[in-house]
mmCIF file of C-alpha atoms and ligand atoms in Angstrom:
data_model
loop_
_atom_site.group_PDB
_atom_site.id
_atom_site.type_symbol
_atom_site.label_atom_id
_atom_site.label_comp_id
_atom_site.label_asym_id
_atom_site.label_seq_id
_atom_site.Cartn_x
_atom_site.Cartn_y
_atom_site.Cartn_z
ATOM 1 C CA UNK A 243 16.375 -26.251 3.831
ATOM 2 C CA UNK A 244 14.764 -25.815 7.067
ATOM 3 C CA UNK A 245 17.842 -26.045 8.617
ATOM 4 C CA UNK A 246 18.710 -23.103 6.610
ATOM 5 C CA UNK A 247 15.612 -21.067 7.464
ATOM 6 C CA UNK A 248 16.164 -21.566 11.333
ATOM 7 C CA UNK A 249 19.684 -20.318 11.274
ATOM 8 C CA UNK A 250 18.686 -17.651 9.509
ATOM 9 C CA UNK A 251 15.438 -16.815 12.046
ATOM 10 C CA UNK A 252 18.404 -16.224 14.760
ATOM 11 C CA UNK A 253 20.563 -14.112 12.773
ATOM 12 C CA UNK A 254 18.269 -12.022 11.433
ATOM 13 C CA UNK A 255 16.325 -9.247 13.568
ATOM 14 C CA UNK A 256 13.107 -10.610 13.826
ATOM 15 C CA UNK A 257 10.780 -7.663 13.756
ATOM 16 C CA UNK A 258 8.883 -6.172 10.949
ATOM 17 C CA UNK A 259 10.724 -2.433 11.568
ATOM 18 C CA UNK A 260 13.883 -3.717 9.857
ATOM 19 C CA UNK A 261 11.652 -4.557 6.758
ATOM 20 C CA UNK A 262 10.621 -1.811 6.565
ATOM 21 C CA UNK A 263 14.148 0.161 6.999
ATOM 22 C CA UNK A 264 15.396 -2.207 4.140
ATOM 23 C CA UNK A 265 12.577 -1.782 2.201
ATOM 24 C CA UNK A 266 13.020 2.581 2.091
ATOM 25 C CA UNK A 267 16.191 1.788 1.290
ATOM 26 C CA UNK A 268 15.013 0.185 -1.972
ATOM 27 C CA UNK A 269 12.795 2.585 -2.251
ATOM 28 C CA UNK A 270 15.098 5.699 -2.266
ATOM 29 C CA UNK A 271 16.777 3.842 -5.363
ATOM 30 C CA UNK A 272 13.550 4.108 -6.976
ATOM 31 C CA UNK A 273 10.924 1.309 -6.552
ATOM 32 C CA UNK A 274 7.913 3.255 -7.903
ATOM 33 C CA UNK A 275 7.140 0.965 -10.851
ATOM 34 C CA UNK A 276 3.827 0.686 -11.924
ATOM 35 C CA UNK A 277 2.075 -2.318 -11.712
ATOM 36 C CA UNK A 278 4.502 -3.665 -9.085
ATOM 37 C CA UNK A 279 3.839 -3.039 -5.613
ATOM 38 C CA UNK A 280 5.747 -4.541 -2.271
ATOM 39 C CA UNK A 281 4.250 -6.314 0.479
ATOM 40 C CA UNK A 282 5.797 -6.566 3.992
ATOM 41 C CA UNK A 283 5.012 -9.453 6.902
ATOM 42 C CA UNK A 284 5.344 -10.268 9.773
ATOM 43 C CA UNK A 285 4.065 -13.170 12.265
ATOM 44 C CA UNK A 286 4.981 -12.614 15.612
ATOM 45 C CA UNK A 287 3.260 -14.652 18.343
ATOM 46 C CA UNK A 288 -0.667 -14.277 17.707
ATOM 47 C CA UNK A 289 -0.138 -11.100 15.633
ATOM 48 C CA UNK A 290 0.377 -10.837 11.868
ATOM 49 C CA UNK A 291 1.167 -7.459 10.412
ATOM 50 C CA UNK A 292 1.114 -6.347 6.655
ATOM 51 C CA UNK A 293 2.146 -3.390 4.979
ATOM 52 C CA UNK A 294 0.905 -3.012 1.265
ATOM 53 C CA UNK A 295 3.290 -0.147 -0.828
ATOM 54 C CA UNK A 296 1.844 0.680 -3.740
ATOM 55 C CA UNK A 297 2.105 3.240 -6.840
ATOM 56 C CA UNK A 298 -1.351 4.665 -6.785
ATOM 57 C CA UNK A 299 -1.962 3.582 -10.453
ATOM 58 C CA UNK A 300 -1.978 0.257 -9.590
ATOM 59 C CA UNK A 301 -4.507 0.539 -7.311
ATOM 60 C CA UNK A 302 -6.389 3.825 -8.105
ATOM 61 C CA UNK A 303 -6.065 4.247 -11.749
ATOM 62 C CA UNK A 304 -4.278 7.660 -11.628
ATOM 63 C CA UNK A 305 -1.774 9.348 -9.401
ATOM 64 C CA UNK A 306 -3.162 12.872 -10.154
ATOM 65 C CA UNK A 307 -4.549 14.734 -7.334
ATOM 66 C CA UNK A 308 -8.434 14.159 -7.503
ATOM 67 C CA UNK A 309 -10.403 17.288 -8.007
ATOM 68 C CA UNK A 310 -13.325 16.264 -10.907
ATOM 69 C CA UNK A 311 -15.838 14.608 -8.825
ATOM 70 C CA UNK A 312 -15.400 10.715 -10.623
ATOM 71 C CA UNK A 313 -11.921 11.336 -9.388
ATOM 72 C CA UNK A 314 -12.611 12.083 -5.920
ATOM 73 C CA UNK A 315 -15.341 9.459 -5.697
ATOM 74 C CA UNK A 316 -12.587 7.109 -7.125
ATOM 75 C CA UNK A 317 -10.379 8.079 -3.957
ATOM 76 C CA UNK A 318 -13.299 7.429 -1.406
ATOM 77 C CA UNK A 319 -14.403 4.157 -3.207
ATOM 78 C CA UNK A 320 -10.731 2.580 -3.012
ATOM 79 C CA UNK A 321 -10.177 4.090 0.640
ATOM 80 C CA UNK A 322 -13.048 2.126 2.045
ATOM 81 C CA UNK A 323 -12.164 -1.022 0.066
ATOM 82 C CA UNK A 324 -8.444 -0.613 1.350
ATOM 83 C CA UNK A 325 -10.170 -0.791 4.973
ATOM 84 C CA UNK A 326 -11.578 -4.384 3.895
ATOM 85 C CA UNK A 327 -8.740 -6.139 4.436
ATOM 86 C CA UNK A 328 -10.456 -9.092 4.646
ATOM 87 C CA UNK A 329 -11.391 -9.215 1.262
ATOM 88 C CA UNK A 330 -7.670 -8.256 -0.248
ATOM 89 C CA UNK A 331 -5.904 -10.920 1.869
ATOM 90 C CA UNK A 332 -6.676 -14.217 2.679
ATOM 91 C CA UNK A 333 -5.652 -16.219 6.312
ATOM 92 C CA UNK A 334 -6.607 -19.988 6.519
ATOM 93 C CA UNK A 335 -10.205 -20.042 8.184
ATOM 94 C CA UNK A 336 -8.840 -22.420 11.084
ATOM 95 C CA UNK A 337 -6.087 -19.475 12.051
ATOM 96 C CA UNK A 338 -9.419 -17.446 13.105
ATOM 97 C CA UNK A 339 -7.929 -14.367 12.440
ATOM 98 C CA UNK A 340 -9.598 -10.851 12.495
ATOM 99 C CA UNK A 341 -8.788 -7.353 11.754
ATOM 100 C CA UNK A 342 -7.210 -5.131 14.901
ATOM 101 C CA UNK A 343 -6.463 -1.924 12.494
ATOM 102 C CA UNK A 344 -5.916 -0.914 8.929
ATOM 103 C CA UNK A 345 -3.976 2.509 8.778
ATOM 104 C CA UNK A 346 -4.060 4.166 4.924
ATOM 105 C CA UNK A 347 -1.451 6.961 4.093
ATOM 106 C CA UNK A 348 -0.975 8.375 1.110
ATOM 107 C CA UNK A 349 -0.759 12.182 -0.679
ATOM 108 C CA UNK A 350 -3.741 11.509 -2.321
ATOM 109 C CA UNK A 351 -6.042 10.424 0.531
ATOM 110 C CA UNK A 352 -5.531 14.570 1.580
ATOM 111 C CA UNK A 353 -8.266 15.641 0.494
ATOM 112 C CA UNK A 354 -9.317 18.019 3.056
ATOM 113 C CA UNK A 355 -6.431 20.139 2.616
ATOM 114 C CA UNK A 356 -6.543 19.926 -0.957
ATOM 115 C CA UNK A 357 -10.254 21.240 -1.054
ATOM 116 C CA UNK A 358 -9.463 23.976 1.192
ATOM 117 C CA UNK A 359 -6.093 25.109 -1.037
ATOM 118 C CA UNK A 360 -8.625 24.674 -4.152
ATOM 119 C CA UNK A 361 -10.638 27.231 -3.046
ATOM 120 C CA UNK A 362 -7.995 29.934 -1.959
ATOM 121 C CA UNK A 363 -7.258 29.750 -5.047
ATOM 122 C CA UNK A 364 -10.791 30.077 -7.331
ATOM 123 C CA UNK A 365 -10.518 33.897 -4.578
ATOM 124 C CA UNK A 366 -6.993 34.460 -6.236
ATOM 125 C CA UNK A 367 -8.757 34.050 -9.485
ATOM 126 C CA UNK A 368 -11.493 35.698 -8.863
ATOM 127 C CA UNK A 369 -9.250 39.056 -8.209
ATOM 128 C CA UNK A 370 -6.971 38.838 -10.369
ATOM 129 C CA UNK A 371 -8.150 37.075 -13.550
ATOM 130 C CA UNK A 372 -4.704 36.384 -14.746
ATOM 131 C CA UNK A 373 -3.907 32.818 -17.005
ATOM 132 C CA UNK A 374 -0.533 32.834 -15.380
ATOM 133 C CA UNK A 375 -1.774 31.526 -12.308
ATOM 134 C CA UNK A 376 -3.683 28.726 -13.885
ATOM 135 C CA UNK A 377 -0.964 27.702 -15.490
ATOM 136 C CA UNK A 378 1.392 27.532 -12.912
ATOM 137 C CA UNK A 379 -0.678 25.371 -10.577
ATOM 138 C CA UNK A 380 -0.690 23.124 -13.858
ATOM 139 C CA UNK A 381 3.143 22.809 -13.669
ATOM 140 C CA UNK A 382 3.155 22.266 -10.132
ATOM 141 C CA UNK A 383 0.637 19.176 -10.697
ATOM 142 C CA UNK A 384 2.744 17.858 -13.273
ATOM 143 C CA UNK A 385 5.849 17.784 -11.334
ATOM 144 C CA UNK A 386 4.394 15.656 -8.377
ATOM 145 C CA UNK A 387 2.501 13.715 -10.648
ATOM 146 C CA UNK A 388 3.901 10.455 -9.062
ATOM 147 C CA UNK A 389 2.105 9.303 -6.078
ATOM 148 C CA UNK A 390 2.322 5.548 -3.617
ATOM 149 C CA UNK A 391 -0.596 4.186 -1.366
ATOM 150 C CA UNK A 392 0.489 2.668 1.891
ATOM 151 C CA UNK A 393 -1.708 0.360 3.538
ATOM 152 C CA UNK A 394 -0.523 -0.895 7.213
ATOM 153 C CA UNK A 395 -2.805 -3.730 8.470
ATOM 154 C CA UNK A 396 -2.729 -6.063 12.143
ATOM 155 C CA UNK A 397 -3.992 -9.048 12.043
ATOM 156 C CA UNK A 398 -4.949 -10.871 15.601
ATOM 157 C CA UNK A 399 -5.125 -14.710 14.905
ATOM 158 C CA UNK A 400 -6.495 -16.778 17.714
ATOM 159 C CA UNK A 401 -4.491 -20.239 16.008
ATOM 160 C CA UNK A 402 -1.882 -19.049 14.858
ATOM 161 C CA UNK A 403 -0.170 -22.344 14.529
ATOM 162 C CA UNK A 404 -2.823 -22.441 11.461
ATOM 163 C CA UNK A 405 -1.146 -19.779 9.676
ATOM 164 C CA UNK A 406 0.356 -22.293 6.514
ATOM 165 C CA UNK A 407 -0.429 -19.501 4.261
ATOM 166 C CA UNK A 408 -1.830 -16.326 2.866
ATOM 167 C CA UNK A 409 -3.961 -15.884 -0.221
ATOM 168 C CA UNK A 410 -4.202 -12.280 -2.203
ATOM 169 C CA UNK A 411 -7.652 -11.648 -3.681
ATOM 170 C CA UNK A 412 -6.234 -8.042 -3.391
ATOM 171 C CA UNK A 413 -5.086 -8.956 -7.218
ATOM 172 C CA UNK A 414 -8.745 -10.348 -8.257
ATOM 173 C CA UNK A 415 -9.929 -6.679 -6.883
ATOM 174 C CA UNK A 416 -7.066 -4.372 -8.074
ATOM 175 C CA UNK A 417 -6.087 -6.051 -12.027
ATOM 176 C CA UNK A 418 -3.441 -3.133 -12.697
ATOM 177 C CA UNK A 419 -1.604 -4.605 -9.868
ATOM 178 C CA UNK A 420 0.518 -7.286 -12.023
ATOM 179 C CA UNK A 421 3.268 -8.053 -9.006
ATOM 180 C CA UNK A 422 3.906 -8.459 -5.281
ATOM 181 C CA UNK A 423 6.939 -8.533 -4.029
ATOM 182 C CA UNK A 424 6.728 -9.863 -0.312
ATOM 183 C CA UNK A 425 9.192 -10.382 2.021
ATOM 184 C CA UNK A 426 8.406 -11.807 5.572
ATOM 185 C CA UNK A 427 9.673 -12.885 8.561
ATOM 186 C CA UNK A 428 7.312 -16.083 10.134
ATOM 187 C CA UNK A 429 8.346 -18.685 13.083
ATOM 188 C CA UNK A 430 10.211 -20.256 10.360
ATOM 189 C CA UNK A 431 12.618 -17.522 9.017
ATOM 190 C CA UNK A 432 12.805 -14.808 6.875
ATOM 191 C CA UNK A 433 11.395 -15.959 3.622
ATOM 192 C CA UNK A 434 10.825 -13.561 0.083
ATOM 193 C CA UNK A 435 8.366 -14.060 -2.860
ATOM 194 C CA UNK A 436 7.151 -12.994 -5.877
ATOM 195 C CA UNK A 437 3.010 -13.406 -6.151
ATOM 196 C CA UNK A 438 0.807 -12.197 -9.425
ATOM 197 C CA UNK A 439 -2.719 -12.896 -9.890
ATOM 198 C CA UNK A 440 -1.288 -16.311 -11.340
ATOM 199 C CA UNK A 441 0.093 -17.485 -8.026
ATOM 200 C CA UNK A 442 -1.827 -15.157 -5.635
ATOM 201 C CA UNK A 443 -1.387 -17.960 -2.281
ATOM 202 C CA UNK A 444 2.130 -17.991 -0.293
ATOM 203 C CA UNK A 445 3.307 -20.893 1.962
ATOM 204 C CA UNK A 446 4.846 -20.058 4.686
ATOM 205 C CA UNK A 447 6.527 -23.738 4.682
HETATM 206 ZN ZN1 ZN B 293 3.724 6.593 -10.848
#
């Protein structure tokens, strides 16, 4: 078996970029399940990278754009608790590992430009006074009303020889996230699992 995993460390490309390539690939044949959400790794030397893709549901509750005030509140409470990455996943203490950057990205996480084309259109309203419009921006909502989170995380780990494995409280903070589905690439190989709040801990041997 670890014969297996060290062949395929060398025939593999050992960076995190062709993860990612693979994983839009599964993507444009239509990952967006809710509950379900992928997880990408990457040890390389003293530096661990992670990149969380997730439907919004599973992580925000709606994929709507937010404009009632619980919903944008919502948004800002689950941005800054995306930025804790510390307390949604889980090195072994001895790795002494912190947090070099978290980078969020998702349509919903606009919300400065979505305030600003809110209120060109409460002028349009106010001139014209016609339902059409209303409804209209209605259908337009309803169209896009699909939306992912991306979460992009490195990780600097003074021991990284302690990295054995990672734990997800992300599940213990986020319960309408059901599966991960993480694929990784660590000094031993390319490896894949599948974690729920169940089994939440991965070994990377
Ligand atoms: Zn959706």
């Amino acid at each position: 078996m670890r014969r297996q995993l060290l062949t395929l460390s060398i025939a593999l490309p050992l960076s995190l970029h062709a993860l990612a390539h693979e994983h839009d690939e599964h993507a444009s044949l239509g990952a967006h399940e809710h509950g379900v959400a992928s997880l990408n790794l990457a040890i390389e030397g003293a530096q661990v990278q992670l990149e969380l893709d997730s439907p919004a549901m599973n992580l925000l509750g709606f994929e709507h754009a937010a404009h009632s005030p619980d919903d944008i509140a919502k948004v800002k409470a689950v941005q800054a608790q995306l930025q804790q990455a510390d307390q949604l996943f889980r090195f072994p203490a001895a790795a002494d590992c912190t947090l070099a950057s978290a980078d969020l990205d998702s349509s919903l996480f606009a919300t400065q430009h979505d305030a600003e084309h809110e209120h060109e259109h409460e002028h349009e309203h106010e001139h014209e006074d016609h339902d059409h419009d209303g409804a209209h921006d209605h259908d337009e909502e309803a169209a896009h009303h699909h939306a992912d989170i991306e979460a992009s995380y490195t990780f600097n780990c003074a021991q990284p020889d302690q990295l054995t494995h990672l734990e997800l409280p992300l599940f213990a903070v986020y319960p309408g996230l059901e599966r991960i589905n993480l694929q990784g690439i660590t000094p031993k190989g390319q490896m894949g699992a599948e974690l729920t709040a169940e089994r939440a801990t991965v070994q990377f041997d």
